[in-house]
Short mmCIF file of C-alpha atoms in Angstrom, two decimals:
data_model
loop_
_atom_site.label_atom_id
_atom_site.label_comp_id
_atom_site.label_asym_id
_atom_site.label_seq_id
_atom_site.Cartn_x
_atom_site.Cartn_y
_atom_site.Cartn_z
CA LEU A 8 22.61 -7.25 22.29
CA THR A 9 19.76 -4.78 22.42
CA GLY A 10 18.38 -2.37 19.86
CA GLU A 11 17.71 -5.19 17.41
CA VAL A 12 15.91 -4.83 14.11
CA LEU A 13 12.46 -6.43 14.30
CA VAL A 14 10.85 -7.33 10.98
CA PHE A 15 7.25 -8.41 10.51
CA ALA A 16 7.39 -11.30 8.04
CA GLU A 17 3.98 -11.46 6.42
CA SER A 18 2.62 -14.76 5.22
CA SER A 19 -0.30 -15.93 3.16
CA ALA A 20 -1.69 -19.48 3.36
CA GLY A 21 1.37 -20.85 5.12
CA THR A 22 3.96 -19.22 2.86
CA PHE A 23 5.95 -16.07 3.48
CA ARG A 24 5.29 -13.35 0.96
CA LYS A 25 8.02 -12.17 -1.38
CA SER A 26 7.71 -8.74 0.23
CA ALA A 27 8.50 -10.39 3.60
CA TYR A 28 11.83 -11.64 2.23
CA GLU A 29 12.51 -8.18 0.85
CA ALA A 30 11.91 -6.70 4.31
CA ILE A 31 14.05 -9.37 6.02
CA THR A 32 16.89 -8.65 3.54
CA GLU A 33 16.72 -4.90 4.21
CA GLY A 34 16.43 -5.55 7.95
CA ARG A 35 19.62 -7.65 7.78
CA ARG A 36 21.42 -4.78 6.07
CA LEU A 37 20.36 -2.34 8.80
CA ALA A 38 21.17 -4.85 11.56
CA ASP A 39 24.69 -5.25 10.15
CA LEU A 40 25.16 -1.47 10.05
CA LEU A 41 23.98 -1.20 13.65
CA LYS A 42 25.82 -4.39 14.70
CA VAL A 43 22.68 -5.87 16.23
CA ASP A 44 20.58 -8.99 15.70
CA GLU A 45 17.63 -9.23 13.38
CA TYR A 46 14.42 -10.72 14.74
CA ALA A 47 11.59 -11.81 12.49
CA LEU A 48 8.00 -11.80 13.67
CA ALA A 49 5.92 -14.43 11.90
CA ILE A 50 2.16 -14.46 12.43
CA GLY A 51 -0.02 -16.92 10.56
CA THR A 52 -0.76 -20.57 10.19
CA GLY A 53 1.34 -23.49 8.96
CA LEU A 54 4.60 -21.58 9.44
CA ARG A 55 6.36 -23.88 11.92
CA GLU A 56 8.33 -25.69 9.23
CA LYS A 57 9.09 -22.50 7.32
CA THR A 58 11.06 -20.49 9.88
CA ASN A 59 14.43 -21.53 8.42
CA GLU A 60 13.44 -19.65 5.26
CA LEU A 61 13.68 -16.42 7.27
CA GLY A 62 17.16 -17.40 8.46
CA LYS A 63 18.25 -17.75 4.86
CA TYR A 64 17.57 -14.06 4.37
CA GLY A 65 19.33 -13.10 7.58
CA ALA A 66 17.04 -13.41 10.62
CA ASN A 67 18.84 -14.50 13.80
CA LYS A 68 15.65 -15.38 15.58
CA VAL A 69 12.00 -15.95 14.71
CA LEU A 70 9.17 -15.04 17.06
CA LEU A 71 6.31 -17.20 15.94
CA ALA A 72 2.58 -16.99 16.52
CA ASP A 73 1.12 -19.92 14.61
CA ASP A 74 -2.55 -20.71 14.91
CA PRO A 75 -5.42 -21.49 12.50
CA SER A 76 -7.23 -18.36 13.76
CA LEU A 77 -4.37 -16.26 12.35
CA GLU A 78 -4.87 -17.36 8.77
CA LEU A 79 -6.63 -14.13 7.76
CA PHE A 80 -5.50 -10.73 8.98
CA ASN A 81 -7.38 -9.73 12.11
CA ALA A 82 -6.10 -6.36 13.29
CA ASP A 83 -6.97 -7.04 16.93
CA TYR A 84 -4.98 -10.30 17.03
CA PHE A 85 -2.03 -9.09 14.98
CA ARG A 86 -1.71 -5.83 16.90
CA GLN A 87 -1.82 -7.65 20.22
CA ILE A 88 0.89 -10.12 19.18
CA ALA A 89 3.16 -7.57 17.54
CA LEU A 90 2.88 -5.17 20.45
CA ASP A 91 3.62 -7.92 22.92
CA VAL A 92 6.76 -8.87 20.97
CA ALA A 93 7.88 -5.26 20.52
CA ARG A 94 7.58 -4.70 24.25
CA ARG A 95 9.31 -7.93 25.26
CA THR A 96 12.24 -7.30 22.94
CA SER A 97 14.00 -3.95 22.64
CA PRO A 98 14.00 -3.08 18.96
CA SER A 99 15.52 0.16 17.69
CA ILE A 100 13.88 -0.39 14.30
CA ILE A 101 10.69 -2.17 13.24
CA LEU A 102 10.08 -2.94 9.56
CA ALA A 103 7.13 -4.34 7.64
CA ALA A 104 6.25 -4.55 3.97
CA ALA A 105 3.82 -1.84 2.83
CA THR A 106 1.12 -4.36 1.96
CA SER A 107 -2.52 -4.02 3.02
CA THR A 108 -1.56 -5.86 6.22
CA GLY A 109 1.65 -3.94 6.91
CA LYS A 110 -0.01 -0.59 6.25
CA ASP A 111 -2.87 -1.49 8.58
CA LEU A 112 -0.69 -2.82 11.38
CA ALA A 113 2.30 -0.44 11.51
CA PRO A 114 0.43 2.76 12.55
CA ARG A 115 -1.24 0.84 15.37
CA LEU A 116 2.17 -0.18 16.73
CA ALA A 117 3.55 3.33 16.28
CA VAL A 118 0.82 4.95 18.32
CA HIS A 119 1.02 2.41 21.16
CA LEU A 120 4.83 2.55 21.27
CA ASN A 121 4.63 6.35 21.19
CA THR A 122 6.84 6.56 18.14
CA ALA A 123 6.61 7.52 14.48
CA LEU A 124 6.28 5.59 11.26
CA ALA A 125 7.59 6.34 7.77
CA SER A 126 5.15 4.79 5.26
CA GLU A 127 5.89 3.14 1.90
CA CYS A 128 9.61 3.79 1.94
CA THR A 129 11.77 3.23 -1.11
CA HIS A 130 15.14 3.71 0.62
CA LEU A 131 16.42 3.66 4.21
CA ASP A 132 19.51 5.24 5.66
CA PHE A 133 20.88 6.62 8.89
CA ASP A 134 21.83 10.15 9.87
CA SER A 135 23.52 10.56 13.27
CA GLY A 136 21.93 7.34 14.45
CA GLN A 137 18.43 8.28 13.35
CA LEU A 138 16.52 6.51 10.62
CA VAL A 139 16.11 8.58 7.46
CA ALA A 140 13.62 7.26 4.95
CA THR A 141 12.98 8.23 1.34
CA ARG A 142 9.32 7.96 0.44
CA PRO A 143 7.08 9.16 -2.38
CA ALA A 144 4.30 11.64 -1.59
CA TYR A 145 1.64 13.45 -3.60
CA ALA A 146 1.07 10.13 -5.33
CA GLY A 147 4.70 9.90 -6.42
CA LYS A 148 5.01 13.43 -7.78
CA VAL A 149 7.66 14.21 -5.15
CA LEU A 150 10.12 12.25 -3.04
CA LEU A 151 10.32 13.16 0.63
CA LYS A 152 13.20 12.45 2.93
CA VAL A 153 11.81 12.02 6.42
CA LYS A 154 13.60 11.52 9.70
CA VAL A 155 12.10 9.31 12.37
CA LYS A 156 13.20 11.00 15.57
CA SER A 157 11.77 8.47 18.01
CA LYS A 158 12.60 4.86 18.87
CA PRO A 159 11.75 2.25 17.90
CA SER A 160 11.76 3.83 14.45
CA ILE A 161 9.14 2.15 12.28
CA ALA A 162 9.08 1.96 8.49
CA THR A 163 7.00 0.11 5.92
CA LEU A 164 8.75 -0.83 2.68
CA ARG A 165 7.12 -0.56 -0.70
CA PRO A 166 6.95 -4.05 -2.25
CA ASN A 167 9.17 -4.84 -5.26
CA VAL A 168 11.54 -1.93 -4.54
CA PHE A 169 13.94 -3.64 -2.13
CA THR A 170 15.57 -6.79 -3.46
CA ALA A 171 15.23 -10.06 -1.55
CA LYS A 172 18.66 -11.62 -1.35
CA GLU A 173 19.86 -14.62 0.60
CA ALA A 174 22.24 -13.56 3.35
CA SER A 175 25.81 -14.62 3.89
CA PRO A 176 26.12 -16.28 6.27
CA GLN A 177 22.72 -17.92 6.34
CA ARG A 178 21.38 -18.65 9.77
CA THR A 179 19.31 -21.31 11.42
CA PRO A 180 17.16 -19.05 13.52
CA ALA A 181 16.12 -19.86 17.06
CA VAL A 182 12.33 -20.04 17.28
CA GLU A 183 10.40 -18.55 20.15
CA VAL A 184 6.69 -19.29 20.25
CA VAL A 185 4.47 -16.33 21.11
CA GLU A 186 1.20 -16.94 22.92
CA PHE A 187 -1.88 -14.82 22.42
CA LYS A 188 -5.35 -14.62 23.90
CA LYS A 189 -8.04 -15.27 21.32
CA ALA A 190 -10.77 -13.71 23.43
CA ASN A 191 -9.44 -10.20 22.94
CA SER A 192 -10.91 -9.55 19.52
CA ARG A 193 -13.85 -7.31 18.78
CA MET A 194 -13.74 -8.28 15.13
CA VAL A 195 -13.91 -11.50 13.16
CA ALA A 196 -12.12 -11.95 9.84
CA LYS A 197 -14.72 -14.24 8.32
CA GLU A 198 -13.58 -15.13 4.84
CA PHE A 199 -11.38 -14.29 1.93
CA VAL A 200 -13.17 -13.62 -1.33
CA THR A 201 -11.32 -13.44 -4.62
CA HIS A 202 -12.25 -11.35 -7.61
CA GLY A 203 -11.40 -14.14 -9.98
CA SER A 204 -8.76 -16.79 -10.44
CA LYS A 205 -5.95 -14.25 -10.02
CA LYS A 206 -3.55 -15.35 -7.34
CA LEU A 207 -0.84 -12.72 -7.50
CA ASP A 208 -1.53 -9.10 -6.65
CA LEU A 209 -0.44 -6.26 -8.92
CA THR A 210 1.88 -4.87 -6.24
CA GLU A 211 3.74 -8.17 -6.07
CA ALA A 212 3.82 -9.08 -9.75
CA SER A 213 7.08 -8.85 -11.66
CA VAL A 214 5.29 -8.59 -15.02
CA ILE A 215 2.17 -6.45 -15.51
CA ILE A 216 0.18 -6.21 -18.74
CA SER A 217 -2.11 -3.20 -18.42
CA GLY A 218 -4.98 -2.14 -20.62
CA GLY A 219 -6.57 1.27 -21.03
CA ARG A 220 -9.37 2.90 -22.93
CA GLY A 221 -7.80 1.69 -26.14
CA MET A 222 -8.94 -1.84 -25.26
CA GLY A 223 -12.40 -0.81 -26.39
CA GLY A 224 -14.40 -2.97 -23.98
CA PRO A 225 -14.23 -5.59 -21.22
CA GLN A 226 -14.34 -8.57 -23.60
CA ASN A 227 -11.08 -7.51 -25.24
CA TYR A 228 -9.02 -7.93 -22.08
CA ARG A 229 -8.84 -11.62 -22.98
CA ILE A 230 -5.87 -10.90 -25.24
CA LEU A 231 -4.07 -9.28 -22.31
CA GLU A 232 -4.90 -12.23 -20.06
CA GLU A 233 -3.38 -14.54 -22.68
CA LEU A 234 -0.17 -12.53 -22.86
CA ALA A 235 -0.03 -12.36 -19.06
CA GLU A 236 -0.41 -16.10 -18.82
CA VAL A 237 2.44 -16.74 -21.23
CA MET A 238 4.70 -14.29 -19.36
CA GLY A 239 3.66 -15.27 -15.82
CA GLY A 240 2.25 -11.80 -15.29
CA VAL A 241 -0.89 -10.11 -14.04
CA VAL A 242 -3.35 -7.86 -15.87
CA GLY A 243 -3.78 -4.27 -14.71
CA ALA A 244 -5.97 -1.41 -15.92
CA SER A 245 -6.06 2.35 -16.25
CA ARG A 246 -8.57 4.54 -14.46
CA ALA A 247 -10.53 5.12 -17.66
CA SER A 248 -11.20 1.41 -18.08
CA VAL A 249 -12.08 0.96 -14.39
CA ASP A 250 -14.42 3.96 -14.43
CA ALA A 251 -16.04 2.50 -17.54
CA GLY A 252 -16.74 -0.65 -15.52
CA TRP A 253 -14.58 -2.90 -17.69
CA ARG A 254 -12.27 -3.97 -14.86
CA PRO A 255 -12.55 -4.01 -11.03
CA HIS A 256 -10.96 -1.21 -9.00
CA SER A 257 -8.48 -3.72 -7.55
CA ASP A 258 -6.90 -3.88 -11.03
CA GLN A 259 -6.41 -0.14 -11.26
CA VAL A 260 -2.88 1.19 -11.53
CA GLY A 261 -2.42 4.85 -10.69
CA GLN A 262 -3.05 7.58 -8.20
CA THR A 263 -6.37 6.26 -6.89
CA GLY A 264 -5.42 2.64 -7.47
CA ARG A 265 -2.32 0.54 -6.93
CA THR A 266 1.24 1.81 -7.10
CA VAL A 267 3.29 -0.84 -8.79
CA SER A 268 6.97 -1.40 -9.55
CA PRO A 269 7.28 -4.58 -11.62
CA THR A 270 10.33 -5.56 -13.62
CA LEU A 271 8.33 -5.19 -16.81
CA TYR A 272 5.22 -3.09 -17.38
CA ILE A 273 3.49 -3.38 -20.75
CA ALA A 274 0.93 -0.61 -21.29
CA CYS A 275 -1.60 -1.47 -23.99
CA GLY A 276 -3.86 1.25 -25.31
CA ILE A 277 -3.00 3.52 -22.38
CA SER A 278 -2.35 7.19 -23.12
CA GLY A 279 -0.18 7.72 -20.04
CA ALA A 280 -2.03 10.47 -18.19
CA ILE A 281 -0.27 11.80 -15.09
CA GLN A 282 -2.53 9.94 -12.72
CA HIS A 283 -1.61 6.63 -14.39
CA ARG A 284 2.04 7.55 -14.73
CA VAL A 285 2.55 8.08 -10.98
CA GLY A 286 1.32 4.55 -10.29
CA MET A 287 3.76 2.77 -12.60
CA ILE A 288 6.68 5.13 -13.22
CA ASN A 289 8.93 3.10 -10.91
CA SER A 290 8.63 0.00 -13.08
CA LYS A 291 12.07 -1.19 -14.15
CA VAL A 292 11.20 -1.35 -17.84
CA ILE A 293 8.12 0.17 -19.47
CA VAL A 294 6.81 -0.92 -22.87
CA ALA A 295 4.03 1.05 -24.56
CA ILE A 296 1.80 -0.21 -27.33
CA ASN A 297 -0.45 2.51 -28.69
CA LYS A 298 -1.73 3.49 -32.10
CA ASP A 299 -1.41 7.19 -31.32
CA PRO A 300 2.24 8.23 -31.86
CA GLU A 301 1.50 11.42 -29.89
CA ALA A 302 0.36 9.54 -26.76
CA PRO A 303 2.18 10.91 -23.67
CA ILE A 304 3.19 7.39 -22.68
CA PHE A 305 5.83 7.33 -25.43
CA GLY A 306 7.49 10.21 -23.57
CA PHE A 307 8.53 7.95 -20.71
CA ALA A 308 8.30 4.36 -21.98
CA ASP A 309 11.61 2.58 -22.55
CA TYR A 310 10.30 0.82 -25.65
CA GLY A 311 7.40 1.92 -27.78
CA VAL A 312 5.48 0.14 -30.49
CA ILE A 313 3.15 2.31 -32.54
CA GLY A 314 0.32 0.11 -33.60
CA ASP A 315 -3.07 -1.40 -32.99
CA VAL A 316 -3.16 -3.40 -29.73
CA PHE A 317 -5.51 -5.92 -31.36
CA GLU A 318 -2.77 -6.79 -33.87
CA VAL A 319 0.39 -6.24 -31.84
CA VAL A 320 -0.66 -7.96 -28.59
CA PRO A 321 -1.68 -11.32 -30.16
CA ALA A 322 1.54 -11.29 -32.20
CA LEU A 323 3.51 -10.56 -29.03
CA THR A 324 1.76 -13.45 -27.27
CA ARG A 325 2.64 -15.86 -30.09
CA GLU A 326 6.27 -14.78 -30.23
CA MET A 327 6.65 -14.73 -26.44
CA LYS A 328 5.32 -18.28 -26.32
CA GLU A 329 7.99 -19.24 -28.82
CA PHE A 330 10.65 -17.27 -26.92
CA TYR A 331 9.83 -18.95 -23.60
CA GLY A 332 9.79 -22.30 -25.34
CA LYS A 333 13.41 -21.78 -26.35
CA ASN A 334 14.73 -19.98 -23.26
CA LEU B 9 -17.21 16.01 10.61
CA VAL B 10 -13.84 16.64 12.23
CA THR B 11 -10.66 17.89 10.62
CA VAL B 12 -7.31 19.36 11.62
CA GLY B 13 -5.89 22.24 9.66
CA PRO B 14 -5.41 25.96 9.26
CA GLU B 15 -8.17 28.57 9.08
CA ARG B 16 -8.63 28.10 5.35
CA SER B 17 -9.76 24.49 5.93
CA THR B 18 -13.25 25.96 6.41
CA GLN B 19 -13.51 26.06 2.60
CA VAL B 20 -13.33 22.28 2.27
CA ILE B 21 -15.46 21.86 5.39
CA VAL B 22 -18.28 23.79 3.71
CA LYS B 23 -18.03 21.50 0.69
CA ALA B 24 -18.30 18.45 2.96
CA LEU B 25 -21.26 19.97 4.80
CA ALA B 26 -22.95 20.42 1.42
CA LEU B 27 -22.50 16.71 0.76
CA GLY B 28 -24.53 15.83 3.83
CA ALA B 29 -22.71 16.43 7.11
CA ASP B 30 -24.75 18.34 9.71
CA LYS B 31 -22.03 20.00 11.74
CA ALA B 32 -18.29 20.32 11.75
CA VAL B 33 -15.40 20.79 14.13
CA LEU B 34 -12.21 22.40 12.88
CA LEU B 35 -9.24 21.72 15.12
CA LYS B 36 -7.34 24.79 14.06
CA SER B 37 -3.59 24.64 13.85
CA GLU B 38 -1.49 26.92 11.69
CA GLU B 39 1.61 24.75 12.22
CA THR B 40 2.99 22.78 9.31
CA ASN B 41 3.19 19.65 11.42
CA SER B 42 2.21 16.72 9.25
CA ASP B 43 3.23 13.96 11.70
CA PRO B 44 0.25 11.56 11.64
CA GLY B 45 0.87 10.81 15.32
CA SER B 46 0.40 14.47 16.28
CA ILE B 47 -2.69 14.83 14.07
CA SER B 48 -4.23 11.61 15.40
CA ARG B 49 -3.80 12.63 19.03
CA ALA B 50 -5.58 15.92 18.36
CA ILE B 51 -8.49 14.16 16.62
CA ALA B 52 -8.77 11.41 19.26
CA ASN B 53 -8.74 14.01 22.01
CA GLU B 54 -11.67 15.83 20.40
CA LEU B 55 -13.64 12.64 19.69
CA LYS B 56 -13.51 11.58 23.33
CA SER B 57 -16.23 14.11 24.07
CA HIS B 58 -18.52 12.88 21.25
CA GLU B 59 -20.79 9.86 21.10
CA PHE B 60 -20.78 7.90 17.88
CA ASP B 61 -21.37 4.43 16.43
CA VAL B 62 -19.31 4.73 13.28
CA LEU B 63 -16.20 6.73 12.45
CA LEU B 64 -15.31 7.04 8.78
CA PHE B 65 -11.93 8.06 7.43
CA GLY B 66 -10.47 8.16 3.95
CA LYS B 67 -7.77 5.53 3.68
CA LYS B 68 -5.12 8.22 3.24
CA GLY B 69 -4.55 11.88 2.58
CA VAL B 70 -3.84 12.89 -0.99
CA ASP B 71 -0.76 14.86 0.02
CA ASP B 72 1.60 12.95 2.29
CA ASP B 73 0.11 9.52 1.48
CA ASN B 74 0.91 8.33 5.00
CA GLN B 75 -2.17 6.14 5.51
CA GLN B 76 -1.83 6.20 9.29
CA VAL B 77 -4.41 8.49 10.91
CA GLY B 78 -7.49 6.22 10.82
CA GLN B 79 -5.73 3.37 12.57
CA MET B 80 -3.98 5.65 15.06
CA VAL B 81 -7.14 7.49 16.13
CA SER B 82 -8.95 4.17 16.56
CA GLU B 83 -6.19 2.74 18.71
CA LEU B 84 -6.15 5.87 20.85
CA LEU B 85 -9.93 5.58 21.30
CA ASP B 86 -9.66 1.81 21.78
CA ILE B 87 -12.25 0.96 19.13
CA PRO B 88 -11.95 -1.62 16.33
CA CYS B 89 -10.85 -0.28 12.97
CA VAL B 90 -11.21 -1.95 9.58
CA THR B 91 -9.08 -0.35 6.86
CA GLN B 92 -9.35 -0.02 3.07
CA ILE B 93 -12.99 -1.02 2.89
CA VAL B 94 -14.97 -1.26 -0.34
CA LYS B 95 -18.28 -2.35 1.21
CA LEU B 96 -20.03 -1.65 4.51
CA ASP B 97 -23.30 -3.01 5.91
CA ILE B 98 -24.59 -2.12 9.35
CA SER B 99 -27.41 -3.87 11.15
CA ASP B 100 -28.33 -4.86 14.71
CA GLY B 101 -25.40 -3.05 16.25
CA ARG B 102 -22.79 -4.86 14.16
CA ALA B 103 -20.99 -3.99 10.98
CA VAL B 104 -19.81 -6.22 8.16
CA ALA B 105 -17.17 -4.70 5.92
CA GLN B 106 -15.11 -5.91 2.99
CA ARG B 107 -11.55 -4.73 3.01
CA GLU B 108 -9.58 -4.81 -0.21
CA VAL B 109 -6.36 -6.80 0.08
CA GLU B 110 -3.85 -8.37 -2.31
CA GLY B 111 -5.70 -10.69 -4.65
CA GLY B 112 -9.18 -10.22 -3.18
CA ALA B 113 -11.07 -8.97 -0.16
CA ILE B 114 -11.47 -10.05 3.46
CA VAL B 115 -14.94 -9.97 4.98
CA VAL B 116 -14.68 -8.57 8.51
CA GLU B 117 -17.46 -8.39 11.06
CA THR B 118 -17.06 -6.03 13.98
CA SER B 119 -18.90 -4.72 17.01
CA LEU B 120 -19.80 -1.03 17.22
CA PRO B 121 -18.62 1.60 17.82
CA ALA B 122 -16.02 1.02 15.16
CA SER B 123 -14.06 2.93 12.60
CA PHE B 124 -13.47 2.29 8.92
CA THR B 125 -11.13 3.75 6.34
CA ALA B 126 -12.55 4.04 2.84
CA GLU B 127 -11.02 2.66 -0.34
CA LYS B 128 -11.95 4.40 -3.58
CA ASP B 129 -14.78 2.01 -4.46
CA LEU B 130 -16.77 2.36 -1.21
CA THR B 131 -19.05 5.08 -2.54
CA ILE B 132 -19.30 7.49 -5.41
CA PRO B 133 -19.14 11.02 -3.99
CA ARG B 134 -22.11 12.93 -5.32
CA TYR B 135 -22.18 16.50 -6.48
CA ALA B 136 -23.74 19.00 -4.13
CA SER B 137 -26.54 21.09 -5.59
CA LEU B 138 -26.41 24.86 -5.45
CA ARG B 139 -29.13 24.81 -2.80
CA GLU B 140 -27.10 22.39 -0.68
CA LEU B 141 -24.03 24.57 -1.06
CA VAL B 142 -25.97 27.61 0.13
CA ALA B 143 -27.49 25.65 3.02
CA ALA B 144 -24.03 24.40 4.01
CA ARG B 145 -22.94 27.94 4.75
CA LYS B 146 -25.55 28.09 7.50
CA LYS B 147 -24.47 24.85 9.18
CA PRO B 148 -22.41 25.20 12.37
CA ILE B 149 -18.62 24.98 12.27
CA VAL B 150 -17.03 24.89 15.71
CA VAL B 151 -13.45 26.14 15.57
CA LYS B 152 -11.10 25.08 18.36
CA THR B 153 -7.47 26.07 18.43
CA VAL B 154 -5.24 23.10 19.21
CA GLN B 155 -1.60 22.73 20.07
CA LEU B 156 -0.21 19.74 18.20
CA GLN B 157 2.28 17.47 19.90
CA PRO B 158 5.80 18.13 18.53
CA PRO B 159 6.42 15.88 15.51
CA SER B 160 8.52 12.70 15.73
CA LEU B 161 8.41 12.40 11.96
CA GLU B 162 10.13 15.31 10.31
CA VAL B 163 10.37 16.09 6.60
CA ILE B 164 13.97 17.05 5.90
CA SER B 165 13.85 17.43 2.13
CA VAL B 166 11.49 17.43 -0.82
CA GLN B 167 12.89 16.40 -4.18
CA ASN B 168 11.59 15.79 -7.63
CA PRO B 169 11.73 12.13 -8.54
CA PRO B 170 14.51 11.32 -11.00
CA PRO B 171 13.27 12.08 -14.52
CA ARG B 172 12.49 9.21 -16.82
CA SER B 173 13.68 9.97 -20.31
CA PRO B 174 11.86 8.73 -23.37
CA GLY B 175 13.20 5.47 -24.73
CA LYS B 176 13.12 4.29 -28.28
CA ILE B 177 10.30 3.62 -30.67
CA VAL B 178 10.96 0.04 -31.68
CA GLY B 179 8.77 0.23 -34.73
CA LYS B 180 5.27 0.12 -36.11
CA GLY B 181 2.74 -2.67 -35.85
CA VAL B 182 3.31 -6.42 -35.83
CA GLU B 183 6.70 -6.12 -37.58
CA ALA B 184 8.14 -4.50 -34.43
CA VAL B 185 7.40 -7.52 -32.23
CA PRO B 186 10.56 -9.63 -32.90
CA ALA B 187 12.77 -6.57 -32.31
CA LEU B 188 10.89 -5.78 -29.09
CA ILE B 189 11.44 -9.29 -27.74
CA ARG B 190 15.12 -9.16 -28.65
CA LEU B 191 15.54 -5.79 -26.88
CA LEU B 192 13.73 -6.97 -23.76
CA HIS B 193 15.94 -10.06 -23.68
CA GLU B 194 19.34 -8.73 -24.74
CA GLU B 195 19.33 -5.05 -23.83
CA ALA B 196 16.91 -4.66 -20.91
CA LYS B 197 17.49 -8.24 -19.71
CA VAL B 198 14.02 -8.49 -18.22
CA ILE B 199 12.85 -11.64 -19.99
#
């Protein structure tokens, strides 16, 4: 079988990312439509024992580059490995999650394989054998349908939009080890530095508790951290609070920050300006807590509570703690 | 400063010149070809005749949000490229950059020449003074007409995203909290 679907399965510290399973699941769907095999490309360290995980989500085969030097993303190494695999196989489609790594890597492959790439897709389809992707543009203000007219057609998938689902049947994928030459790097990925204790990124979180100007100052984000901890979520911020220096830019949700699509987004003291809205409008459920009943956010939140965040949020934390204790 | 676009791009070029660039090249194309591959090949082709140590790109355009051109140009020129950077130090012919990634940043050291794509936090764009704006009009802009490679990525439709209708106001203040939790659990089924 040729024309397989090749999916880059991103990992972090020896574990595949959730967005990798989402991409493998979508890749399986496309492979079934095309009646071809799905190959997963795993690059990282400590992944040898984990390849069966990719079979669970549908991969027929895993191409594995596993080496301690691949722990952090190094574009020179990853590009070299992915290109080698893409050229040795004959994929009709290449998928990756639209993470910092996927978004860095995919254009490099596209240009070397003389093909095109649809970025940050939210839906994939075919039209007369060509890949048609739906993707947001103008920071989410419009949805574009784009056709990739060249092969292999490459697409990156926005995290949290596609659902990771175990395949039926599950497979025990064959593993093919990919060699690479370490000397061919002009760059060194030296270290990973964290902004704090936060492990999960906003783009991957299923619960986000976001704070805006209504939080009044950096010290008050503690109440959001507490709610996030109870709910297993992550704290985000509006542009106003980032510009005020209360939170780092990496926490910013919106046009010039992260675009998120969690299951539950709780906006605390956020007015809901357009530039914030475009970053979180694709959340499954939006809750707004704001003392201003006229705040634009109530115009698109699913549930609104009119009230002071300093009263409502601690009460929510207490009752959520009780709720999770029972459920 | 190099850009691809129609004649009217000179307006934004003048603004950029006022912010500090010394000269500009406009690769003029009146086509509405927004395939990043086509754009990147035009830019790379132009840059081949220039000498440079550092190439800076924004991480993505504010229209199509493709986030592809910086990496593509760098691959075509065969130079290292570090994307989404929030910090950049250059000394002794090497660069150390921090690129923002999920949950933190990766410190990357690279040889030069190299290219970098900027994340929002890298710098704070300053405002150009009136004098700088006037001076910018005297700086050279070289206009070259280019033929873009036919696009492999074609936009076939533009739609408005599905509207999101307002939901319900659960209530006011602390008293609304039990009802909110019940709705999230029983109606929305998200907790």
